Coordinates of C-alpha atoms and ligand atoms in Angstrom, one line a residue:
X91 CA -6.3 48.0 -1.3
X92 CA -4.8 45.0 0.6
X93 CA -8.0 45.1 2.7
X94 CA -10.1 44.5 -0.1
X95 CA -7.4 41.7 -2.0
X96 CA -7.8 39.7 1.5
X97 CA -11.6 40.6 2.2
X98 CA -11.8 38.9 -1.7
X99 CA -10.1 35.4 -0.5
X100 CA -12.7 32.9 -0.8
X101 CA -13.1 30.8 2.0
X102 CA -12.2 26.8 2.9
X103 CA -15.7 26.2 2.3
X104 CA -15.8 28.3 -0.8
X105 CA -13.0 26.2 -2.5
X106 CA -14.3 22.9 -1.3
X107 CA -17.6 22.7 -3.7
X108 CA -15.7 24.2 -6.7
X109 CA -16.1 22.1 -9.3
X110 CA -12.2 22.6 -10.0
X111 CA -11.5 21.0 -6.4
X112 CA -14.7 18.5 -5.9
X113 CA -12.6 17.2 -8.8
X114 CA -9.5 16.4 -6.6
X115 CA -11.4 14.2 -4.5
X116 CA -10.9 11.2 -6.8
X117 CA -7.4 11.1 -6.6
X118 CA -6.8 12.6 -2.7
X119 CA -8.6 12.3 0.6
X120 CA -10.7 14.7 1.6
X121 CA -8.5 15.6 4.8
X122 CA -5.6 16.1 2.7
X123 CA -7.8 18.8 0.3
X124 CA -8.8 21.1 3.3
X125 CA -5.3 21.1 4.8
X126 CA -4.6 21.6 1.5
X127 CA -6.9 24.8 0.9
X128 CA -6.4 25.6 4.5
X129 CA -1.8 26.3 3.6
X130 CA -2.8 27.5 -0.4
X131 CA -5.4 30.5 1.3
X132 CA -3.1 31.2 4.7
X133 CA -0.1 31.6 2.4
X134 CA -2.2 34.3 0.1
X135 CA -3.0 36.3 3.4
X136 CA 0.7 36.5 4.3
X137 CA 1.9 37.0 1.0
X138 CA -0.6 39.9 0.3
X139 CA 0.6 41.5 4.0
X140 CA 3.6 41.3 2.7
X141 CA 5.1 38.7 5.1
X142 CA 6.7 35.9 4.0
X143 CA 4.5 33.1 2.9
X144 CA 4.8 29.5 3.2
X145 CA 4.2 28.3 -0.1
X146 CA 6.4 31.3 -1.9
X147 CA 8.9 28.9 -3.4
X148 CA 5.9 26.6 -4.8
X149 CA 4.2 30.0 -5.7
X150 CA 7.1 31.3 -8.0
X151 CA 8.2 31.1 -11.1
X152 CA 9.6 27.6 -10.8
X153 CA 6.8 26.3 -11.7
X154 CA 4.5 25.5 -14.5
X155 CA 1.5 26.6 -13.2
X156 CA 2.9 30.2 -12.3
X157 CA 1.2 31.8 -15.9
X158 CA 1.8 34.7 -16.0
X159 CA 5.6 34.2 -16.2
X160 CA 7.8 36.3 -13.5
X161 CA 10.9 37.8 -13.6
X162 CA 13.9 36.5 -12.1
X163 CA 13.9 36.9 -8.3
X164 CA 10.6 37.8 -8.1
X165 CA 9.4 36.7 -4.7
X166 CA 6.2 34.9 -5.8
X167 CA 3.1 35.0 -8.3
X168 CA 1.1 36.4 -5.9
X169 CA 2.9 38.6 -3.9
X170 CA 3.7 40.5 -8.0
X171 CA 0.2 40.3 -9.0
X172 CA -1.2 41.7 -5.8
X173 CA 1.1 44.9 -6.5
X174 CA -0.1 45.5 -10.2
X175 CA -4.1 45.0 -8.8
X176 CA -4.6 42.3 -10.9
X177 CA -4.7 39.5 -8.5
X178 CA -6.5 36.2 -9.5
X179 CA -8.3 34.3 -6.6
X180 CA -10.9 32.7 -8.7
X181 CA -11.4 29.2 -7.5
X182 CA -9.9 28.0 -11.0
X183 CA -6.3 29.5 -10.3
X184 CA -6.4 28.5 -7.0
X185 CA -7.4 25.1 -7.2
X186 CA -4.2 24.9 -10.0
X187 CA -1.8 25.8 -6.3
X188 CA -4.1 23.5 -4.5
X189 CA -3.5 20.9 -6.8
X190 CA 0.5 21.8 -7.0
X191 CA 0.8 22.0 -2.8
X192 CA -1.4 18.2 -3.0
X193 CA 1.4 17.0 -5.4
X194 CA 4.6 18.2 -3.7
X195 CA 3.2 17.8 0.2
X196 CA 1.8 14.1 -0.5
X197 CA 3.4 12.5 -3.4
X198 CA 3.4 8.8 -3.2
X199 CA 5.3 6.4 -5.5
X200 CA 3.9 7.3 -9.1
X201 CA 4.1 6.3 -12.6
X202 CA 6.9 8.2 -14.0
X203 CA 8.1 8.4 -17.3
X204 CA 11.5 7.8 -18.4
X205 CA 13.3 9.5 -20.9
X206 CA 17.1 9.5 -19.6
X207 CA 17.9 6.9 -21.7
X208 CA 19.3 4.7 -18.7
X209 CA 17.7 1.0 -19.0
X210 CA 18.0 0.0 -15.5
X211 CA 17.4 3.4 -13.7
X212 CA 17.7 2.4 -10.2
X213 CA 16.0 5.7 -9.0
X214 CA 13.4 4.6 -11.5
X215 CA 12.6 1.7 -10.2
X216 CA 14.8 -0.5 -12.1
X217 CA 13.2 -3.0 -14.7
X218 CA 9.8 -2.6 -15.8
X219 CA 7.9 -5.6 -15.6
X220 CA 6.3 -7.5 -18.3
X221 CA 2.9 -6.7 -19.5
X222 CA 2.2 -10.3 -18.4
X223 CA 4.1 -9.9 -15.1
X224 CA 1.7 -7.1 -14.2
X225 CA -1.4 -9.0 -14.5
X226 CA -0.3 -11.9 -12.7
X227 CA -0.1 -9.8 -10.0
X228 CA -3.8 -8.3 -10.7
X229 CA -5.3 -12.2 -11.5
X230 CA -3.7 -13.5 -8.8
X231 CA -3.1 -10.8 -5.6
X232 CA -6.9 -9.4 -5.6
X233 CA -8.0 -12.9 -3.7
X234 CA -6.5 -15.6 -2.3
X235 CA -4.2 -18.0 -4.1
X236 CA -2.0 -21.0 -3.7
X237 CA 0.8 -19.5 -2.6
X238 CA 2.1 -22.5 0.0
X239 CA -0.3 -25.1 -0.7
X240 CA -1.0 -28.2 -3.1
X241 CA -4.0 -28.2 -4.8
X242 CA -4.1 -32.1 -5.0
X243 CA -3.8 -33.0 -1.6
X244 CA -5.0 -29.7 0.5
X245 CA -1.6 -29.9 2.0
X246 CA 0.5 -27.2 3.1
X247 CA 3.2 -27.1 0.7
X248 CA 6.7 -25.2 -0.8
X249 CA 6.5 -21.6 -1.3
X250 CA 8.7 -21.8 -4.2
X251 CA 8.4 -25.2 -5.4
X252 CA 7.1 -24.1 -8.6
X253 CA 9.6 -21.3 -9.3
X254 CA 12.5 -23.3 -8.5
X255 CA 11.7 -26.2 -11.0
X256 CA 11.2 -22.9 -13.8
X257 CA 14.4 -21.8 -13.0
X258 CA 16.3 -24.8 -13.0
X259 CA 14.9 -25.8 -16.7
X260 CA 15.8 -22.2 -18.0
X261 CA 19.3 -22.3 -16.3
X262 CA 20.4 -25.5 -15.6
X263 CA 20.8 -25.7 -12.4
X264 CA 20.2 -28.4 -10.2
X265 CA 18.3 -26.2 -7.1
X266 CA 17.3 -22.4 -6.7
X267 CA 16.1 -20.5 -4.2
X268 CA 14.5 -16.1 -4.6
X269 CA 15.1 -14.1 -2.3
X270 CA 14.5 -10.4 -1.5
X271 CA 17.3 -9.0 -3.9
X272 CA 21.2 -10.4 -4.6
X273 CA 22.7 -8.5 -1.9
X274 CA 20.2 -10.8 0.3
X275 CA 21.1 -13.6 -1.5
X276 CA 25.1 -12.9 -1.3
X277 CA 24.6 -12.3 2.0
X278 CA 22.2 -15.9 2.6
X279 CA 24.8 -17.5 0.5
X280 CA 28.2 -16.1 2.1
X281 CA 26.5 -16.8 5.8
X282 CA 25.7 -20.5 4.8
X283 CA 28.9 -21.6 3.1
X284 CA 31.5 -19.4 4.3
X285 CA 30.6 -17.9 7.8
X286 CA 33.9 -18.5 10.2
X287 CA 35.9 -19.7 7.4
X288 CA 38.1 -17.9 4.9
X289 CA 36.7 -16.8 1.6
X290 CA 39.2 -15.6 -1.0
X291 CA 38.3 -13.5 -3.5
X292 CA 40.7 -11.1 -6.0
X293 CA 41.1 -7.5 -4.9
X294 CA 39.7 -6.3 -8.1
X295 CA 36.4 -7.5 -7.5
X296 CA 35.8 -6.3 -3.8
X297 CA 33.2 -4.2 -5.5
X298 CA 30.5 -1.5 -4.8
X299 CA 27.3 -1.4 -6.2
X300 CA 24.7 1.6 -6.1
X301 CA 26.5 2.8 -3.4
X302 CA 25.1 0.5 -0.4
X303 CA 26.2 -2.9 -1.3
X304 CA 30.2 -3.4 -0.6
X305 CA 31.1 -6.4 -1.2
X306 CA 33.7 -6.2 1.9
X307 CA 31.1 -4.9 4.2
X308 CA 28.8 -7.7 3.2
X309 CA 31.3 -10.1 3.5
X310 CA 31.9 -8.9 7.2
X311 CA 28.6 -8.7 8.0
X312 CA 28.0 -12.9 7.0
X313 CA 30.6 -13.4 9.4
X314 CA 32.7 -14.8 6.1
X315 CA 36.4 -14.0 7.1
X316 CA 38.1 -12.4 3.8
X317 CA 41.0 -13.0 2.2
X318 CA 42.3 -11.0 -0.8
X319 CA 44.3 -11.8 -3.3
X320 CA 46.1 -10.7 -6.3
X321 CA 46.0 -6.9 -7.5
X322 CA 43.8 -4.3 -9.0
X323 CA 44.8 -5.6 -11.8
X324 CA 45.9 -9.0 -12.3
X325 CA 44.9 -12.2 -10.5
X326 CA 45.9 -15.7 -11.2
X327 CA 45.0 -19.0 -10.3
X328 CA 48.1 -19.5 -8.3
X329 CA 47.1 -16.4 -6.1
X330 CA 44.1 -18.1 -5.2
X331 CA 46.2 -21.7 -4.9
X332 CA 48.3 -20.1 -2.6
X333 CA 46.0 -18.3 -0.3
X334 CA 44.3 -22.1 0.3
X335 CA 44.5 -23.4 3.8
X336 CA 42.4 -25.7 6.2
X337 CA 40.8 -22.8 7.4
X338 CA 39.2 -21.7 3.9
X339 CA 35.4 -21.9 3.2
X340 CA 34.7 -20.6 -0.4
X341 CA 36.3 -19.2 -3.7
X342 CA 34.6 -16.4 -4.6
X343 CA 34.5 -14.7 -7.9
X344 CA 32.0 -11.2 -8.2
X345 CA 31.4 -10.1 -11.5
X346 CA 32.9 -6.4 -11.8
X347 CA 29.5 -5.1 -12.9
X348 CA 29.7 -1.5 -12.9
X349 CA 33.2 -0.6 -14.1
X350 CA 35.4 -2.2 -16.5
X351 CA 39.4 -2.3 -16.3
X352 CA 41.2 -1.4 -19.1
X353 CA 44.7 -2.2 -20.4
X354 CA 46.9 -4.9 -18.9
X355 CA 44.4 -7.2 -16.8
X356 CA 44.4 -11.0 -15.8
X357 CA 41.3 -12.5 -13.9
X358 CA 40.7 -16.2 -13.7
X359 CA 38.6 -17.8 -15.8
X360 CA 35.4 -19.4 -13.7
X361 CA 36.0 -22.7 -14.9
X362 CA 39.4 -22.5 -14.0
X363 CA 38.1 -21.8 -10.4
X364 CA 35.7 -24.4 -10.3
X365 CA 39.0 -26.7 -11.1
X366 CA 40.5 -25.4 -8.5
X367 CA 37.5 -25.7 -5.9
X368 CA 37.2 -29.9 -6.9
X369 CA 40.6 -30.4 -6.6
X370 CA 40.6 -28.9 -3.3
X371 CA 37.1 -29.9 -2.3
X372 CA 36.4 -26.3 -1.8
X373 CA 33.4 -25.0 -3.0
X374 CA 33.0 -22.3 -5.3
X375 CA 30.5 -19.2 -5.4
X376 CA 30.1 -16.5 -8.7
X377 CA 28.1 -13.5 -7.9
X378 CA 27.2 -12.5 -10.9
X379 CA 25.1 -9.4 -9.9
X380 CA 23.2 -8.8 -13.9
X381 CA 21.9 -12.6 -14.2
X382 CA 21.6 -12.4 -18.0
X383 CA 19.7 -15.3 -19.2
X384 CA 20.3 -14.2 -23.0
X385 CA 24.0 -13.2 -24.2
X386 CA 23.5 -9.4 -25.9
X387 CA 26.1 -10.6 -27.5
X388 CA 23.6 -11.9 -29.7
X389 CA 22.3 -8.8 -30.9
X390 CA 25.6 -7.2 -31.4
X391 CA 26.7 -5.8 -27.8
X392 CA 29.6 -7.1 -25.9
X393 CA 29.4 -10.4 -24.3
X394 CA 27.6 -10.5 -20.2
X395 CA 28.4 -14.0 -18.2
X396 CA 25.2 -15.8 -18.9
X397 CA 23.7 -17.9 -15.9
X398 CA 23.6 -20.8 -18.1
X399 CA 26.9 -20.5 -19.2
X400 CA 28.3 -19.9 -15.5
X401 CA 26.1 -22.9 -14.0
X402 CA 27.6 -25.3 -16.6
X403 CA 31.3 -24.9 -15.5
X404 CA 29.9 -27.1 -12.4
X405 CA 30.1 -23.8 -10.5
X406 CA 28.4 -24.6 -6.6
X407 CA 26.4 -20.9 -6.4
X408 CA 25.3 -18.3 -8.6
X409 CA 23.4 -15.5 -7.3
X410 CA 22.0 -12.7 -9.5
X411 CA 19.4 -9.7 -9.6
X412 CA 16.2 -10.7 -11.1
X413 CA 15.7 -6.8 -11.9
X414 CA 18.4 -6.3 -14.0
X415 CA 19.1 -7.8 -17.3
X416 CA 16.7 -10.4 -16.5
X417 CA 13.8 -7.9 -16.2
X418 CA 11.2 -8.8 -13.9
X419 CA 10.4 -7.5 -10.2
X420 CA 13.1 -6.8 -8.2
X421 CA 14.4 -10.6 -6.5
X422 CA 17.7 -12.5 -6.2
X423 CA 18.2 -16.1 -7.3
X424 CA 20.8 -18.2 -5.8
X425 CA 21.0 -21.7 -7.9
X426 CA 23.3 -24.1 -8.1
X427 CA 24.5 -27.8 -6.8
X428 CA 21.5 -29.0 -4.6
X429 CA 23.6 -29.9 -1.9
X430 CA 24.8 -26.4 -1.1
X431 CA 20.6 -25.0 -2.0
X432 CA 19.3 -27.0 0.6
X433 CA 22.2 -26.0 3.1
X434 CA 20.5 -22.9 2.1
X435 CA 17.0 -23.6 2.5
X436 CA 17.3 -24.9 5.8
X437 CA 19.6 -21.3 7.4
X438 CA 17.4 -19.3 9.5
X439 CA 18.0 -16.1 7.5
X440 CA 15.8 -17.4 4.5
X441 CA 13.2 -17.0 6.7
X442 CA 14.0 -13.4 7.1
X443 CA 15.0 -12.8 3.2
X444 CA 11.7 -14.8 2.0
X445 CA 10.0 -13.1 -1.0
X446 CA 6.0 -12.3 -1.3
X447 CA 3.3 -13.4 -3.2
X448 CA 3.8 -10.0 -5.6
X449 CA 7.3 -11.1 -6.4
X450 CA 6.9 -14.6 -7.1
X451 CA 3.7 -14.2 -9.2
X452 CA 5.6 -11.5 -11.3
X453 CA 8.9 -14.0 -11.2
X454 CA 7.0 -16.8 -12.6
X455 CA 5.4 -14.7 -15.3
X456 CA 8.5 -13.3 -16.6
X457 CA 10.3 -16.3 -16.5
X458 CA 8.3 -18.1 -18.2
X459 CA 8.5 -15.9 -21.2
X460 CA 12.6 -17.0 -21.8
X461 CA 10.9 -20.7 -22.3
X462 CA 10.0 -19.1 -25.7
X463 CA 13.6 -17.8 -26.8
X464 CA 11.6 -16.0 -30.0
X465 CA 9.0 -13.5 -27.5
X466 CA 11.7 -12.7 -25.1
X467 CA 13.4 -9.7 -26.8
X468 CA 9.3 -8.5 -27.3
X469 CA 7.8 -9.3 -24.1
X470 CA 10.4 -8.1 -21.5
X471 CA 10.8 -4.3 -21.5
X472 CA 14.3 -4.4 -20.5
X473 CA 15.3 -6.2 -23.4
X474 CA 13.3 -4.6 -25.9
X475 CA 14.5 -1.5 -24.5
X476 CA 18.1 -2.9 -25.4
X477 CA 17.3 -3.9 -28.9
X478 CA 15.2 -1.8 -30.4
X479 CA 16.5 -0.9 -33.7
X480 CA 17.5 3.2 -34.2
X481 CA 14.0 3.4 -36.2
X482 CA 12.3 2.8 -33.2
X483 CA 13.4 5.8 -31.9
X484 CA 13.8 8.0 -34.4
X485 CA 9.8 7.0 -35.0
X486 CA 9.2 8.3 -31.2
X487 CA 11.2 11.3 -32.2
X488 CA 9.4 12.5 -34.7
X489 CA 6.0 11.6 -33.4
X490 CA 6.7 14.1 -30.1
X491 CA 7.5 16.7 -32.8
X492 CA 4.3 16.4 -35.1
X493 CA 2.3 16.9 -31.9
X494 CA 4.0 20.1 -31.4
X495 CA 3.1 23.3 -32.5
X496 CA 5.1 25.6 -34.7
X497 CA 5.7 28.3 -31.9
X498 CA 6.8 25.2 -29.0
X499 CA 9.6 24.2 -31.5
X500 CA 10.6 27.9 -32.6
X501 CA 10.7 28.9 -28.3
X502 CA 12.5 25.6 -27.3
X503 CA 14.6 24.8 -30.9
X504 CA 13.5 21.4 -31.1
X505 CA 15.9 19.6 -32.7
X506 CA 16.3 15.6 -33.4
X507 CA 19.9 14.3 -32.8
X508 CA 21.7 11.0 -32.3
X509 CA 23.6 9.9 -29.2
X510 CA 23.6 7.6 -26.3
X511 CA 21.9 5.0 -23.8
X512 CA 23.4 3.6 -21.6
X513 CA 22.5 0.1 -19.9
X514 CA 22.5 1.2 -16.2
X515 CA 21.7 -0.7 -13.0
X516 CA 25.7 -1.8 -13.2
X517 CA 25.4 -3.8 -16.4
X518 CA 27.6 -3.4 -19.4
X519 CA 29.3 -0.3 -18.0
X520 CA 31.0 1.9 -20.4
X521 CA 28.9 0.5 -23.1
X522 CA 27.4 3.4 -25.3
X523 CA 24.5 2.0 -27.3
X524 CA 23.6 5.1 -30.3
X525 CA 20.3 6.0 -29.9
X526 CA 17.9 8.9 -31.0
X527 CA 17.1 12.0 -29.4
X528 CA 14.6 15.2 -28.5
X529 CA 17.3 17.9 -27.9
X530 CA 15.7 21.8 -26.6
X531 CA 17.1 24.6 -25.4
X532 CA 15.3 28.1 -25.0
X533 CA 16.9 31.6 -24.9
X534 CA 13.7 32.3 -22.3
X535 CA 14.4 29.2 -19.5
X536 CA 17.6 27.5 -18.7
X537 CA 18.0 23.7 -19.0
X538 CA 18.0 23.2 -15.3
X539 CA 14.4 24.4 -15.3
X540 CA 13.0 23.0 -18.0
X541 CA 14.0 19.7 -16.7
X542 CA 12.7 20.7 -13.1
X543 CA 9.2 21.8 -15.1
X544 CA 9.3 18.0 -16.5
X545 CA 9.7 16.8 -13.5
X546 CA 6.5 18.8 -12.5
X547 CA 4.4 17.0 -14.5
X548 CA 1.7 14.4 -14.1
X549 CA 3.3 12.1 -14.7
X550 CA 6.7 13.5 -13.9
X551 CA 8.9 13.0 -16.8
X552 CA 12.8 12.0 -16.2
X553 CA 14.9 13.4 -18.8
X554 CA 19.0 14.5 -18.6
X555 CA 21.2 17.5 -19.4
X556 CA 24.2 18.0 -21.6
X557 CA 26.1 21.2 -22.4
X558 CA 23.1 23.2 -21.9
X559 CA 20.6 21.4 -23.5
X560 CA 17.9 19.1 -22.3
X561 CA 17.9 15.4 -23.8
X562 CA 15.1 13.2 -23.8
X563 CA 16.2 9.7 -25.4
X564 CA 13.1 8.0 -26.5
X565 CA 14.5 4.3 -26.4
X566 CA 12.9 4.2 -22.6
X567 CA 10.1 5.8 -23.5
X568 CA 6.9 3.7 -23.8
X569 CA 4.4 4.2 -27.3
X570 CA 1.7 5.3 -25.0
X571 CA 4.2 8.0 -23.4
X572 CA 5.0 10.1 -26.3
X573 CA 1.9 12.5 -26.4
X574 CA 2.5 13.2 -22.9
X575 CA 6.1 14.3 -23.6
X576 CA 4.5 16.5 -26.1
X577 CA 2.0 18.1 -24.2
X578 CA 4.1 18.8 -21.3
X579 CA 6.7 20.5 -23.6
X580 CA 3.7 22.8 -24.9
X581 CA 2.4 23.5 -21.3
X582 CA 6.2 24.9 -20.4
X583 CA 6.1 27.0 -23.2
X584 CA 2.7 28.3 -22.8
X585 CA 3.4 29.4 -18.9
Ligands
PLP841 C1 23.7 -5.4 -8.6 C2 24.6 -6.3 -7.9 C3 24.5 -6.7 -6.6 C4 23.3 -6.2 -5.8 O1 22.1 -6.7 -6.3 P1 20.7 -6.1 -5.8 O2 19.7 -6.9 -6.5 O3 20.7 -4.7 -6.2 O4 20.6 -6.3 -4.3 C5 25.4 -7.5 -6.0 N1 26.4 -8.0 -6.7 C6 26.7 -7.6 -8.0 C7 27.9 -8.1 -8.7 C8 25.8 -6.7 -8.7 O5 26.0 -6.4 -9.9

């Protein structure tokens, strides 16, 4: 019997002029098809010997191309079907594991769809760019383009001539610089100004973000020699007037971004700072890590330092992320007093922290949009994302669920419920904006797999547990998204 199941296994060549797997040649090289074939077929022959095969954990139930669906513990599709005699080597089923070994062998970066309800999803990639953004990139990247030249005179010119002059009329500033992200531009900014010298800074703001950026450790690392002050807490001007000697290079203020204290606090006031700073001739920095350019304030959420309102306190430096609240590629923006901007300019490191032609085209693009304050809270993602009213979702909601059929929503008990987003990418912490849901759980598969099936699909879909149930929050979910969510909820059912 297992003679004959192997003697049946198709070969390489076999597979290859399918029409199933000529089909997979669009999207992968040819190389990576037969190595594919080559792993998918060796694995049946071990399996069916009864060895242990290679691709038994892709091959198992885990997945949603394992139909028909296995028992728990079973050891692998294959391995079950070859004992019952019903084994299934038709080029059509296998070119569904050649296609599944393809996705999980040689997966590149790939459009993904969101549906945790986290805005700025660093694992996500952060903010989506602008519909505009991207086509810059397309109009402009596919040839050559001006990028450090002047169209008048031929000459070589300013990389970001342009960009600088955009973001000083949209924040005030009198000079700018973009750089790779804000750490690089904390980092550009604390080497410049503060390397050798003393930088004070209050001990509740000594800050990690996302896990690699420490504000300590970045500090160290620009040579800047730290100096806390105050408490957890509570800091006051005075701890800051105190810790003032001949040796000190920069006041320093960092914008708590991802956590909020609660209860009895006290933190300086930036203007008070910068005060402080001309009085002493000392300059001041703000890292203000979410660089919102609108207040969401406006639209009912609790108040983020803007840039403009931080550069007109006559603050020297502000650096910020240009992929956070500000939505465009990912980029960090130091601006300021052009005094301190060109001291800037002119350090080695910019050189090494200089930004491409992809970011600066998608930069420009997006800032351009806040010249015209009515479009912003359409055009950038991220802050539509932020606003959009309940209805919005709810819309979404019921949408997935009209594509569904009667049987999906009976086996997963599709429900619609209210609950949370939350901003993300360490803006607005703590802050719970209500949103609408898709809420499933199944008697047949367990929460952890359903999600893990989402993730299996083309394109993998991002959604979140709580108490047992899968959540998919449709306020970062795209229009053109929902049908997908749909029929990869049908597939898990079906398999
Ligand atoms: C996010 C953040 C950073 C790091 O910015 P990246 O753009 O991720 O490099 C630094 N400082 C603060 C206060 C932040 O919020």
């Amino acid at each position: 019997m297992r003679q004959d199941i192997i003697r049946s296994i198709p070969s390489v060549n076999e597979l290859l002029e399918s029409p199933e797997i000529s089909k997979l040649t669009d999207r992968y090289p040819r190389r990576l098809i037969v190595d594919a074939i080559r792993a998918v077929l060796e694995d049946i022959r071990q399996t069916v010997t009864h060895k242990k095969g290679m691709l038994q954990h892709s091959l198992n139930c885990d997945t949603s191309y394992s139909s028909p669906p296995c028992e728990e513990g079973d050891p692998g599709v294959v391995k079950g079907l070859a004992e019952t005699q019903k084994i299934d080597l038709s080029p059509q089923r296998l070119s569904l594991f050649v296609q599944q070994y393809l996705r999980q062998k040689f997966c590149g970066i790939e459009h993904a769809i969101n549906a945790t309800g986290i805005i700025l999803h660093t694992g996500l990639g952060r903010a989506p760019i602008p519909d505009v953004a991207a086509q810059q990139i397309q109009n402009i990247l596919k040839g050559f383009c001006t990028l450090e030249i002047e169209k008048n005179t031929g000459r070589r010119g300013g990389r970001y001539h342009h960009i600088e002059q955009l973001i000083c009329m949209i924040t005030g500033a009198e000079a700018a610089l973009v750089v790779n992200n804000n750490a690089a531009a904390v980092l550009l900014a604390l080497d410049t100004m503060a390397r050798g010298k003393e930088t004070i800074i209050s001990r509740s703001q000594l800050v990690e973000i996302g896990g690699s950026f420490r504000m300590p450790d970045v500090m160290t690392r620009s040579g800047a020699i730290l100096i806390e002050v105050g408490t957890t807490n509570k800091t006051y001007l005075t701890d800051y007037r105190n810790a003032i000697t001949e040796r000190t290079g920069l006041l320093l203020k960092v914008h708590q971004s991802n956590f909020k204290i609660v209860g009895f606090t006290e933190t300086v006031d930036l203007k008070d700072l910068v005060s402080l700073g001309k009085e002493r001739s000392i300059p001041v920095m703000y890292d203000l890590g979410s660089g919102a350019l609108i207040d969401p304030e406006r639209f009912g959420l609790p108040h983020e330092p803007t840039v403009q309102e931080s550069i007109k306190t006559g603050v020297d430096i502000v650096t910020f992320s240009t992929d956070k609240l500000l939505g465009g590629p990912q980029g960090g923006i130091i601006a300021g007093k052009k005094k301190w901007v060109d001291l800037l300019k002119r350090n080695p490191l910019t050189r090494a922290l200089r930004v491409g032609k992809l970011t600066i085209a998608a930069l420009e693009a997006t800032l351009k949009l806040y010249l015209e304050e009515d479009l912003v809270t359409e055009k950038i993602p991220v802050l539509a994302m932020i606003f959009a009213p309940l209805e919005t979702m709810e819309e979404r909601c019921k949408r997935v669920m009209s594509r569904m059929t009667p049987e999906t929503k009976a086996f997963m008990n599709i429900s619609r419920v209210e609950g949370f987003s939350e901003m993300g990418g360490g803006s607005l912490p703590g802050e719970r904006i209500p949103t609408k849901l898709i809420s499933l759980h199944s008697e047949k598969i367990n929460a952890d797999k359903i999600v893990a099936q989402l993730r299996g699909n083309t394109p993998p879909i991002f959604a979140r547990i709580e108490q047992e149930r899968v959540l998919l929050d449709m306020r970062t979910v795209y229009d053109a998204e929902v049908d997908t969510i749909a029929i990869a909820l049908e597939n898990i059912c079906r398999s």
